[in-house]
Amino acid sequence: MISTMHFKRFITLALLPSLLLYAFFVIVPVFWSMYYGFFEWKGIGPLKYVGLENFSEVISDPIFWRALKNNLIIVAASILGQVPIALVLALLLRKSSLLHRFIRSAVFMPMVLSTVVVGLIWGYIYHPQFGLVNTVLEHIGLGSWKRAWLSDRSANMYAVSVPIIWNFIGPYLIMFIAAIQNIPSEIEDACKIDGTRPFQKLFYVTLPMIRGTINVVIVMCIAGSLKAFDQVFIMTGGGPAQSTELLATYMYNNTFNVYRYGYGSAVSTAIVVISGGLIAISQLVFRNKAE
Amino acid sequence: MLGYALVTLYPLYWLFISAFKTNQEFYEHPFALPQAWAFSNFKRAWELSDMGRAMVNSSIVTFTAIILTLFLGALTAYVLSRFSFRLRGPLTGLFVVGMLIPIHSTLVPLFIMMKNVGILNTYWALILPYACFELPVAIFVIAAYMSTIPKEIEEAAIVDGVGYWGIFLRMMLPLTLPALSTVAILGFLRYWNDFAFALVFINKQSLKTIPLSLSIFSDGFGTDYALTMSAMAMSVLPTIIVFLIFQEQIMKGMVAGAVKG
């Protein structure tokens, strides 16, 4: 038999490498980021302690608020775009026939592409001269709607939201399909016996039964949209004139383009606080509804 | 429904047909099939974007990170799922929290820390963060699978005098192979496609990964469209092939990982 001493030694030795690496690369940086927020620093030279100056600058910085607003546009676009599309497709894709499997794979496919490729392809799709969007508008006689989608400030936030919706619908679709398949077949039978009409069944049976999954998906939309960075960074870099700036691109540009490490760190901290707050709020809403 | 699927696929289809066009054709007939399939685009794109170098770098980083993720993830999952000890709950919680941390908020401190330790601009600057940020999902997926393995197997092994390491290496690893392969495939897609870490932690031309070498096409160099399209087409082929082979596993794994996130 193996002694307690062996037991303890094994647990320690087995956990130590991953714990150390994980703490060093994931946990510590979050706190370190808060710490750097208290300094003014150009990346080289001495750190200058400035107290809460960076944080108060974040709060009074109009571009920070615009970035947050842009992130919230993406949150809204995800919730209003991804959830309904994924839900409708899931309701229609219940069989595991060849056609249904093909559609599921097709919708999931963008998920496996590099976000850089997604950004570049859509950059071309929106291209003012030869982009697909403008060419299609021309062909269907809506030539007057043509514009430079990514530089027109009235349209570019919506334009950059579309690829993000396109990119991430797949997982939600699969989650909804799984949830619908989990509805007990007795309920299905009961509906048949009662002669429930399809629409009644949808609103009184199916949707309430998968409400938990819908809530989880909405939480994921919120968390995912606050992390949005790659596609927008590739398509516009946050421009023109910071009109498509997101929290993450703003943090990146402050730190690695204008070398304001302290300010960038304060923005980072704000991102952590905001995502934590939004996730907590959505969890509360989720719990209350579940009860 | 089928219509929506085709619309979803259209940008990809467009990418692949455009990769075979000349610049002028791309500009004048963006929708049409290429008049003459210009396979030479791929050769030129391969050379000009230094795609060979990028493929080698991406492969080295991806596969080392996968091995590290699997080993650390499996070992941690084994301890957290099969042993009971006082710190088990808090430690599991600590790893779960990792799924909620937005990676971009760690870029600055990681950059500075790795610069101080001197691993910035090495393969390790990507391998270690990749493996660490994937650990929560890896542990979650592997531990869930391990908890389905009957405890009697281990007890029998202990009676036979096999140590914990022996049980882990010779029994748990082979028995959890399906979960390990799910983690490996998800890791492959994440690491192969990652942009943010590569953008910040790698500046050396010779170490650039595929997404990084593609990203140069986004700022001004991108006027050679045919070239960009061919380079992109080549870069997405590996992930599309992996997806077509393992799609069921990928869909299940991503959802399992995502639900907790």
PDB file of C-alpha atoms in Angstrom, chain A residues 124 127 129-130, chain B residues 18-19 21-23 26-27 221-232:
ATOM      1  CA  TYR A 124     -11.993  42.864 -48.995  1.00  0.00           C
ATOM      2  CA  HIS A 127     -13.673  47.224 -50.094  1.00  0.00           C
ATOM      3  CA  GLN A 129     -14.177  49.672 -55.188  1.00  0.00           C
ATOM      4  CA  PHE A 130     -14.402  45.947 -55.776  1.00  0.00           C
TER       5      PHE A 130
ATOM      6  CA  SER B  18      -9.937  34.665 -55.882  1.00  0.00           C
ATOM      7  CA  ALA B  19      -6.709  32.951 -54.944  1.00  0.00           C
ATOM      8  CA  LYS B  21      -7.118  35.022 -60.247  1.00  0.00           C
ATOM      9  CA  THR B  22      -4.840  37.716 -61.515  1.00  0.00           C
ATOM     10  CA  ASN B  23      -5.090  41.078 -59.813  1.00  0.00           C
ATOM     11  CA  PHE B  26     -10.016  40.077 -59.276  1.00  0.00           C
ATOM     12  CA  TYR B  27     -10.692  43.755 -59.659  1.00  0.00           C
ATOM     13  CA  PHE B 221       1.024  46.056 -48.332  1.00  0.00           C
ATOM     14  CA  GLY B 222      -2.274  44.521 -49.284  1.00  0.00           C
ATOM     15  CA  THR B 223      -2.538  45.917 -52.770  1.00  0.00           C
ATOM     16  CA  ASP B 224      -1.491  42.646 -54.357  1.00  0.00           C
ATOM     17  CA  TYR B 225      -4.870  41.003 -53.826  1.00  0.00           C
ATOM     18  CA  ALA B 226      -4.239  37.782 -55.680  1.00  0.00           C
ATOM     19  CA  LEU B 227      -1.131  37.250 -53.623  1.00  0.00           C
ATOM     20  CA  THR B 228      -2.892  37.924 -50.330  1.00  0.00           C
ATOM     21  CA  MET B 229      -5.756  35.647 -51.259  1.00  0.00           C
ATOM     22  CA  SER B 230      -3.399  32.794 -52.179  1.00  0.00           C
ATOM     23  CA  ALA B 231      -1.424  33.200 -48.976  1.00  0.00           C
ATOM     24  CA  MET B 232      -4.652  33.118 -46.961  1.00  0.00           C
TER      25      MET B 232
END
